[in-house]
Amino acid sequence: MAKVFVFGVGGTGSRVLYSLTMLMAAGVPINASEIVPIIIDTDSNNGNLEDCKNAIREYNKIHEGFYNNTDGNDFNGHFYRTKIAMPREVNVSSQKYKNLEDLLQYNQIDN
């Protein structure tokens, strides 16, 4: 299965990613082995972002407790099945980018 990159923009994007984390905890099946959240925001002190990161951190603790050393494909539709990476944060407050590749620092993203 593939990774799914989810982009959240601003505080609302962080709230959407928080809700997505709750859906994954409830066992909603998706056709992906991992979710990679990318948050684009101008406010690095965003409270919604901190709530989102805390939820994902706690989710990952439970996910690893359930599925450590197992093949995740055997657990389709089970609680906490899909791995969620910690959000990558892109602060665009005072920076200028030529294109989306520069903005996301695409060359630095793991395969």
XYZ file of C-alpha atoms in Angstrom, residues 6-26 35 37-39 47-59 80 84-85 87:
42
model
C -2.688 15.132 3.469
C -2.290 18.902 3.334
C -3.798 21.057 6.065
C -3.802 24.824 5.661
C -3.968 27.039 8.730
C -5.803 26.330 11.959
C -8.738 24.787 10.110
C -6.385 22.366 8.374
C -5.001 21.327 11.761
C -8.536 20.708 13.050
C -9.304 18.578 9.983
C -6.144 16.510 10.594
C -7.188 16.115 14.233
C -10.559 14.767 13.065
C -8.838 12.456 10.577
C -6.767 11.071 13.458
C -9.975 10.301 15.366
C -11.412 8.534 12.304
C -8.278 6.389 12.021
C -8.514 5.580 15.735
C -12.094 4.429 15.155
C -0.779 9.044 6.367
C 0.276 15.178 7.204
C 1.767 18.423 5.932
C 0.577 21.609 7.608
C -3.037 26.095 19.334
C -4.909 23.917 16.851
C -1.587 22.635 15.534
C -0.456 21.670 19.044
C -3.732 19.807 19.664
C -3.296 17.979 16.365
C 0.306 16.990 17.117
C -0.642 15.772 20.604
C -3.484 13.656 19.200
C -1.190 12.091 16.584
C 1.511 11.458 19.200
C -0.970 9.614 21.440
C -2.455 7.777 18.444
C -5.584 2.403 15.103
C 0.226 8.455 10.942
C 3.508 10.337 10.640
C 3.034 16.483 10.824
